[in-house]
mmCIF file of C-alpha atoms in Angstrom:
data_model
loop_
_atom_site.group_PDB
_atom_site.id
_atom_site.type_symbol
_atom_site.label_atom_id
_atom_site.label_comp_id
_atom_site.label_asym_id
_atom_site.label_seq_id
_atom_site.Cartn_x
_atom_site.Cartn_y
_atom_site.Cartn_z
ATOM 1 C CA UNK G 212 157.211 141.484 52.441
ATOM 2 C CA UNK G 213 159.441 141.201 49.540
ATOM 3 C CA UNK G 214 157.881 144.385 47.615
ATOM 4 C CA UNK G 215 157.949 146.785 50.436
ATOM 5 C CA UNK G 216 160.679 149.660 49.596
ATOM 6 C CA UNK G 217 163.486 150.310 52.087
ATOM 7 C CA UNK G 218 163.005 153.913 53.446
ATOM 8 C CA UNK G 219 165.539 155.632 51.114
ATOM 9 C CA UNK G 220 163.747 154.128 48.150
ATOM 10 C CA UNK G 221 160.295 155.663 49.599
ATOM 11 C CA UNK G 222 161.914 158.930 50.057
ATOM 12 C CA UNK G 223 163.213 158.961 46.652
ATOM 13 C CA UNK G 224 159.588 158.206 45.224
ATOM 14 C CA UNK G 225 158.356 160.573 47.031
ATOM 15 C CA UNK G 226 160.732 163.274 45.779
ATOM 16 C CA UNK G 227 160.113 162.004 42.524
ATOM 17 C CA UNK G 228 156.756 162.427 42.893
ATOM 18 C CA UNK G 229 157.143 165.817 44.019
ATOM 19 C CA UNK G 230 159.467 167.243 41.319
ATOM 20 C CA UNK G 231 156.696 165.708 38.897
ATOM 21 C CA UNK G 232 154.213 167.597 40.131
ATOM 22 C CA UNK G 233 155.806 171.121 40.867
ATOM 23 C CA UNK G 234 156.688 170.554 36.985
ATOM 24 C CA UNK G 235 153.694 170.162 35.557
ATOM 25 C CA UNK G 236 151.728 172.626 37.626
ATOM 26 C CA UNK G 237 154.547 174.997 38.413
ATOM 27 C CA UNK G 238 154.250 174.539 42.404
ATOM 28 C CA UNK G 239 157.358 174.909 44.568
ATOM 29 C CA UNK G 240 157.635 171.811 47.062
ATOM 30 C CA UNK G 241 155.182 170.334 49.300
ATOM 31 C CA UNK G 242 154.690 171.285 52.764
ATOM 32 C CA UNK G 243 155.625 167.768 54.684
ATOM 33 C CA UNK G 244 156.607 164.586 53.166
ATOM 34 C CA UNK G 245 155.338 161.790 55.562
ATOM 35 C CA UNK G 246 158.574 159.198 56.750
ATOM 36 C CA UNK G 247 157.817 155.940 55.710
ATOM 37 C CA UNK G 248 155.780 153.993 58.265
ATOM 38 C CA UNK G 249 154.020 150.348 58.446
ATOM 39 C CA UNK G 250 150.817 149.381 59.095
ATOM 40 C CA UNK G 251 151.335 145.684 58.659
ATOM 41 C CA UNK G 252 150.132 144.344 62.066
ATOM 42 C CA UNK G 253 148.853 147.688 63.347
ATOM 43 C CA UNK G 254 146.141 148.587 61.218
ATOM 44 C CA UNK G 255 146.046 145.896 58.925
ATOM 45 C CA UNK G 256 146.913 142.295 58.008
ATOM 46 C CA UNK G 257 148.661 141.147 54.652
ATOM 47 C CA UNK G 258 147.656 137.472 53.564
ATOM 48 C CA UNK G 259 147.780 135.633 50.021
ATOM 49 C CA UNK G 260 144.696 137.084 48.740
ATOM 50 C CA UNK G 261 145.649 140.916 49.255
ATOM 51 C CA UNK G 262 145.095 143.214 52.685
ATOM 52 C CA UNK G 263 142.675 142.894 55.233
ATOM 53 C CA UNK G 264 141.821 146.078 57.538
ATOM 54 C CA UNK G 265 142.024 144.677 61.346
ATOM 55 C CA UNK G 266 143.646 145.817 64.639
ATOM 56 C CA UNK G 267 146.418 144.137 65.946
ATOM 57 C CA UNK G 268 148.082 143.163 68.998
ATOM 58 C CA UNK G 269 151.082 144.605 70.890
ATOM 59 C CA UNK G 270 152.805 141.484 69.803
ATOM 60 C CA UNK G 271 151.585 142.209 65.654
ATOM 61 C CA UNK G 272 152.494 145.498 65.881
ATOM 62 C CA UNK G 273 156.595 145.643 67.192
ATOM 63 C CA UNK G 274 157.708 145.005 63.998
ATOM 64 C CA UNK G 275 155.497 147.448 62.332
ATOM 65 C CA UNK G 276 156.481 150.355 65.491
ATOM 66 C CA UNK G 277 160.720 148.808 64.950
ATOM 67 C CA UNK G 278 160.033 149.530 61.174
ATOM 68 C CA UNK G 279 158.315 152.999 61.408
ATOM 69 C CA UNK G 280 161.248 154.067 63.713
ATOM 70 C CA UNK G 281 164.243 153.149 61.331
ATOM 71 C CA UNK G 282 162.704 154.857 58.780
ATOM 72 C CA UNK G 283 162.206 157.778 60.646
ATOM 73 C CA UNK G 284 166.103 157.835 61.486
ATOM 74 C CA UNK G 285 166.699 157.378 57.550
ATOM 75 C CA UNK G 286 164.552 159.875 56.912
ATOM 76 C CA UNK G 287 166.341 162.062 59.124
ATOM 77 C CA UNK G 288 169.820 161.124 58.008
ATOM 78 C CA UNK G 289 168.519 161.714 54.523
ATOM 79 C CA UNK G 290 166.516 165.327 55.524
ATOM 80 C CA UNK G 291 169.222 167.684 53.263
ATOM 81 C CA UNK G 292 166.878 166.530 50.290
ATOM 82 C CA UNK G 293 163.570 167.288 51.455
ATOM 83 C CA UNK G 294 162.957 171.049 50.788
ATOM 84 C CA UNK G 295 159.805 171.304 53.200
ATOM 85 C CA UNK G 296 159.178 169.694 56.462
ATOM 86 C CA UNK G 297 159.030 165.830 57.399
ATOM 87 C CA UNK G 298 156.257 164.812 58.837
ATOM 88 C CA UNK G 299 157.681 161.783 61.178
ATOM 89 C CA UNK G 300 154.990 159.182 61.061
ATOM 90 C CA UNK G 301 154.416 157.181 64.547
ATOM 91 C CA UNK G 302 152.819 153.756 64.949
ATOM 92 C CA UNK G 303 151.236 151.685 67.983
ATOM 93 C CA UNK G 304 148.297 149.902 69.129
ATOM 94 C CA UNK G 305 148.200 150.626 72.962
ATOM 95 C CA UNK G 306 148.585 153.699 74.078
ATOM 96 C CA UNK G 307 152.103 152.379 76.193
ATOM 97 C CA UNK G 308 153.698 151.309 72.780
ATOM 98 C CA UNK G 309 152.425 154.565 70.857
ATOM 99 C CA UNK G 310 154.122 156.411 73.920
ATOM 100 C CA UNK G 311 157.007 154.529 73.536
ATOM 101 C CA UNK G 312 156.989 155.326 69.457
ATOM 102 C CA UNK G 313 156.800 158.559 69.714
ATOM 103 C CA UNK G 314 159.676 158.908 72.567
ATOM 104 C CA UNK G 315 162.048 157.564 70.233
ATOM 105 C CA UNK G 316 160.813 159.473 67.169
ATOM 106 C CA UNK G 317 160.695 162.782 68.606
ATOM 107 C CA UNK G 318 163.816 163.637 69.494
ATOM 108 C CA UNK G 319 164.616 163.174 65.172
ATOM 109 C CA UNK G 320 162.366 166.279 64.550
ATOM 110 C CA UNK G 321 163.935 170.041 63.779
ATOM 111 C CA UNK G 322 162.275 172.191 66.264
ATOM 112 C CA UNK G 323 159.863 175.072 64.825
ATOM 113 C CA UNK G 324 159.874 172.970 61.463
ATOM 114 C CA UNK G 325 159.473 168.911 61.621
ATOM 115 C CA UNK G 326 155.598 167.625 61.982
ATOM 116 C CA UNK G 327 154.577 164.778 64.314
ATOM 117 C CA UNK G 328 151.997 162.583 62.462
ATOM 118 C CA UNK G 329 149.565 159.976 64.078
ATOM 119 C CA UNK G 330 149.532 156.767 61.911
ATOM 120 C CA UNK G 331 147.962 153.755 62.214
ATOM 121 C CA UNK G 332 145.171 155.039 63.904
ATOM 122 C CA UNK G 333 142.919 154.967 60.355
ATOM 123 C CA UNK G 334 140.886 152.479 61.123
ATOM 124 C CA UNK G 335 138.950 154.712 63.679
ATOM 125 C CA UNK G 336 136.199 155.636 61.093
ATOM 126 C CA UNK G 337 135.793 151.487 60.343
ATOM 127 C CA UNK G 338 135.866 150.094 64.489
ATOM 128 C CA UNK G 339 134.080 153.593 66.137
ATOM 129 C CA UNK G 340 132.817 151.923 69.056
ATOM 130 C CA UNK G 341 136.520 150.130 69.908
ATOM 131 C CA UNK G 342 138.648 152.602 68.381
ATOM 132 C CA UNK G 343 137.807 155.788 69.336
ATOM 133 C CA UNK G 344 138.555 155.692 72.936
ATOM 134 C CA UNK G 345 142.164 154.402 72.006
ATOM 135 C CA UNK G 346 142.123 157.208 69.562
ATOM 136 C CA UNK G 347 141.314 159.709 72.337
ATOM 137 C CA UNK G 348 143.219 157.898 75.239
ATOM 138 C CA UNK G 349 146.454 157.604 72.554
ATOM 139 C CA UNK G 350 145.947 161.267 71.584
ATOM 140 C CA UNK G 351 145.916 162.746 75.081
ATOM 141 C CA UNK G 352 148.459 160.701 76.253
ATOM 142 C CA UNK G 353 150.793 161.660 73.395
ATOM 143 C CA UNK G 354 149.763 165.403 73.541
ATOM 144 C CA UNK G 355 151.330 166.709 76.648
ATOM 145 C CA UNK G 356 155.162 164.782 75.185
ATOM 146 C CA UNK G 357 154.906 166.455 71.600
ATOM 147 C CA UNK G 358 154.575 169.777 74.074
ATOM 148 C CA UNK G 359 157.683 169.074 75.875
ATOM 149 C CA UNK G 360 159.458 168.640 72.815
ATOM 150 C CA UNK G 361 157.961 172.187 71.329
ATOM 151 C CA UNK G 362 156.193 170.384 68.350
ATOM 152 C CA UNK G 363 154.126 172.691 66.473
ATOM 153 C CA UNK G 364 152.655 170.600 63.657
ATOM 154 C CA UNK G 365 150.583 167.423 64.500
ATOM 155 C CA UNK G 366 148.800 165.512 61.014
ATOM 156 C CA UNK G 367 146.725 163.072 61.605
ATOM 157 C CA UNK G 368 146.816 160.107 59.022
ATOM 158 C CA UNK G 369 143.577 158.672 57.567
ATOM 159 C CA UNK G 370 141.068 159.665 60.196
ATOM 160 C CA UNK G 371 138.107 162.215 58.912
ATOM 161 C CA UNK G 372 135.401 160.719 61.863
ATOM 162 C CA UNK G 373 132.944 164.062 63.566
ATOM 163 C CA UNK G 374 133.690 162.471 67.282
ATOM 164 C CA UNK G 375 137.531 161.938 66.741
ATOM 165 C CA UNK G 376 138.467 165.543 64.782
ATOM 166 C CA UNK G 377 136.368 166.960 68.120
ATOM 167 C CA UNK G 378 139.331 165.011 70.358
ATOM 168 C CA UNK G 379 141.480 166.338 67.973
ATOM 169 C CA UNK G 380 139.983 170.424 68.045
ATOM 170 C CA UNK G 381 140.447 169.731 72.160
ATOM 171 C CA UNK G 382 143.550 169.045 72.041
ATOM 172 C CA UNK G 383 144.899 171.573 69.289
ATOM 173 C CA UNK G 384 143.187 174.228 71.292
ATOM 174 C CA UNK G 385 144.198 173.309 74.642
ATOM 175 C CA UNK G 386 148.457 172.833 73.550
ATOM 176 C CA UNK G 387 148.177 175.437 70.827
ATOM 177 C CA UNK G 388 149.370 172.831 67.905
ATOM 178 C CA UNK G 389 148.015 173.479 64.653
ATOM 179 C CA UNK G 390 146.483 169.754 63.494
ATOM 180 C CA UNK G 391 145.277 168.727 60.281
ATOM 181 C CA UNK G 392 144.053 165.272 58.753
ATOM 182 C CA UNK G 393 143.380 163.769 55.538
ATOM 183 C CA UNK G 394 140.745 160.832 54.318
ATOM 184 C CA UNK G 395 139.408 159.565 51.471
ATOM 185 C CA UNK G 396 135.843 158.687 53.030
ATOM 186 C CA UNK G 397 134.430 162.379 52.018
ATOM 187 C CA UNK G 398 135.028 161.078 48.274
ATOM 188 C CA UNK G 399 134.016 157.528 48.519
ATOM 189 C CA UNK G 400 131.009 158.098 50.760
ATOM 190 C CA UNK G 401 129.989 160.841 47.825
ATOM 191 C CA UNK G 402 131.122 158.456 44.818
ATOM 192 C CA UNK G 403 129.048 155.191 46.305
ATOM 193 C CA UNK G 404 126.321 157.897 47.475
ATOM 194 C CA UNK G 405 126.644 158.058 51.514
ATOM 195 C CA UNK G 406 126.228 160.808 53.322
#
């Protein structure tokens, strides 16, 4: 993976981005900048010919969830420069190594201001038959931990599915954590005419 950016580069693109953006359209700062996670193995595979959208293993996935983490820790070292929130991305594809994720990412966050977001979970909307049970079973197992640790922000990354933003409107309501999500199926289904 010779063109991925190390985590300090991403964070500088990102602010880059940002100041762009609050210059042209005279907007402060945005609310969360995601930390810079991987979905190489998780999510997806990258060959020769470009990237392929499949679920990994366990095994596919440790570098991806090692990755995700030591960004997160450079993202906290680095936090004086973000203006809003981070939103500390989390990776796994069992429930046991999401858990696991997420116990070592969660203790970076500032309480009352950090975000927990779910990556590598995107592929939900493509794999609804297998992937929405380890959506919901990843969710509620992840739920009651973000509690303990007084999170109050929860994005979820890439998933816009009916039956998984219901999980999702369960969960909020039962631990009182505002969620919110982002997708780009709404526009492509409407540009290639789905409904």
């Amino acid at each position: 993976m010779a063109c991925r950016l190390e985590p300090w580069q991403a964070l500088e693109r990102q602010l880059k981005l940002e100041r762009w953006i609050a210059y042209h359209n005279g907007s402060a700062y945005a609310e969360a900048l995601i930390s810079y996670d991987m979905l190489d193995g998780v999510d997806e595979t990258l060959t020769e010919a470009g990237r392929i959208k499949q679920r990994g293993t366990d095994v596919t996935a440790s570098r991806a969830v090692q990755e995700t983490i030591r960004s997160a820790h450079i993202y906290r070292a680095l936090r004086d420069r973000v203006a809003g929130a981070i939103a500390y991305a989390c990776q796994g594809v069992s429930t046991a190594q999401y858990l696991a994720c997420a116990r070592q990412i969660l203790p970076l966050l500032r309480s009352g201001r950090d975000w927990f977001a779910f990556g590598g979970l995107c592929i939900t909307g493509m794999q609804r038959r297998t992937m929405l049970p380890i959506f919901q079973a990843t969710l509620e197992a992840v739920f009651p931990l973000l509690a303990t640790y007084g999170v109050q922000r929860v994005h979820i990354l890439g998933v816009c599915v009916p039956e998984a933003i219901r999980v999702v409107q369960q969960l909020e309501a039962h631990y009182q954590i505002t969620c919110s999500t982002d997708s780009s199926a709404p526009e492509r289904a409407a540009i290639f005419g789905n409904t």
